[in-house]
Amino acid sequence: MAVTIRLRRDGTKNSPYYRIVVADKHSPRDGKFLELIGTYDPKKKGDNSAVKLARADHWIKNGALPSDTVRSILKKARAKAGKEVPVTA
């Protein structure tokens, strides 16, 4: 099973709110997922995301591929936490 870390859209019209989930690559965007590991609010200024870095690192270590947006969110979260960015293939 190919696994990705991606955004799942919640919220109302013109007020998006995203959850960062680990899901099967073939499941729909807002469909079934394996684990919820964080949130992202693009409308909020400043600190607009919360991510469980330990769980994200666990899934990446086991082969999950983050989407481009999630990769950027993880990079910012690691910089804020003062952690080194792991090398991924």
Protein backbone atom coordinates (compact mmCIF):
# COMPACT_ATOMS: atom_id res chain seq x y z
CA MET A 1 0.00 0.00 0.00
CA ALA A 2 1.43 3.38 -1.05
CA VAL A 3 1.03 5.88 1.79
CA THR A 4 1.13 9.69 1.59
CA ILE A 5 0.99 12.50 4.11
CA ARG A 6 -1.37 15.12 2.73
CA LEU A 7 -3.99 17.74 3.51
CA ARG A 8 -7.66 16.94 4.08
CA ARG A 9 -9.99 19.92 3.61
CA ASP A 10 -12.46 20.86 6.33
CA GLY A 11 -14.22 24.13 7.01
CA THR A 12 -16.90 25.99 5.14
CA LYS A 13 -17.08 27.78 1.81
CA ASN A 14 -14.48 30.60 1.65
CA SER A 15 -13.11 29.52 5.03
CA PRO A 16 -10.79 26.56 4.45
CA TYR A 17 -9.25 24.60 7.28
CA TYR A 18 -7.02 21.59 6.68
CA ARG A 19 -6.08 18.51 8.66
CA ILE A 20 -2.74 16.83 7.99
CA VAL A 21 -3.44 13.13 7.55
CA VAL A 22 -1.65 9.94 6.65
CA ALA A 23 -3.69 8.19 3.95
CA ASP A 24 -3.51 5.57 1.25
CA LYS A 25 -2.43 7.18 -2.01
CA HIS A 26 -5.56 5.94 -3.80
CA SER A 27 -8.17 7.15 -1.28
CA PRO A 28 -10.09 10.38 -2.07
CA ARG A 29 -8.91 13.74 -0.69
CA ASP A 30 -11.56 13.89 2.03
CA GLY A 31 -11.97 10.12 2.34
CA LYS A 32 -10.66 7.47 4.67
CA PHE A 33 -7.28 8.04 6.33
CA LEU A 34 -4.94 6.09 8.60
CA GLU A 35 -3.95 8.75 11.15
CA LEU A 36 -4.51 12.43 11.87
CA ILE A 37 -1.16 14.07 12.67
CA GLY A 38 -1.84 17.80 12.57
CA THR A 39 -3.80 20.85 11.43
CA TYR A 40 -3.21 23.81 9.11
CA ASP A 41 -5.22 27.05 8.93
CA PRO A 42 -4.14 29.17 5.92
CA LYS A 43 -6.33 32.14 6.93
CA LYS A 44 -4.61 32.53 10.31
CA LYS A 45 -1.60 34.86 10.55
CA GLY A 46 1.65 33.79 12.21
CA ASP A 47 1.71 30.30 13.71
CA ASN A 48 -0.99 28.63 11.60
CA SER A 49 -0.11 24.94 11.91
CA ALA A 50 0.25 22.26 14.56
CA VAL A 51 1.97 18.98 13.72
CA LYS A 52 2.96 15.89 15.71
CA LEU A 53 6.54 15.76 14.42
CA ALA A 54 7.29 12.41 16.06
CA ARG A 55 4.41 10.73 14.22
CA ALA A 56 5.30 12.46 10.93
CA ASP A 57 8.90 11.25 11.25
CA HIS A 58 7.66 7.73 12.06
CA TRP A 59 5.54 7.60 8.89
CA ILE A 60 8.29 9.11 6.71
CA LYS A 61 10.77 6.58 8.10
CA ASN A 62 8.36 3.79 7.14
CA GLY A 63 8.00 5.01 3.54
CA ALA A 64 5.23 7.61 3.51
CA LEU A 65 5.77 10.47 1.06
CA PRO A 66 4.61 13.96 2.10
CA SER A 67 2.95 16.22 -0.44
CA ASP A 68 4.77 19.44 -1.39
CA THR A 69 2.60 21.58 0.91
CA VAL A 70 2.96 19.19 3.84
CA ARG A 71 6.73 19.03 3.28
CA SER A 72 6.83 22.83 3.59
CA ILE A 73 4.67 22.78 6.75
CA LEU A 74 6.91 20.11 8.31
CA LYS A 75 10.02 22.10 7.46
CA LYS A 76 8.62 25.21 9.20
CA ALA A 77 7.49 23.17 12.22
CA ARG A 78 10.94 21.62 12.59
CA ALA A 79 12.62 25.03 12.34
CA LYS A 80 10.28 26.34 15.04
CA ALA A 81 11.01 23.33 17.27
CA GLY A 82 14.76 23.61 16.61
CA LYS A 83 15.01 20.11 15.18
CA GLU A 84 17.23 19.01 12.31
CA VAL A 85 15.45 18.14 9.07
CA PRO A 86 15.86 14.41 8.30
CA VAL A 87 17.12 13.46 4.87
CA THR A 88 14.42 11.75 2.76
CA ALA A 89 14.69 10.11 -0.63
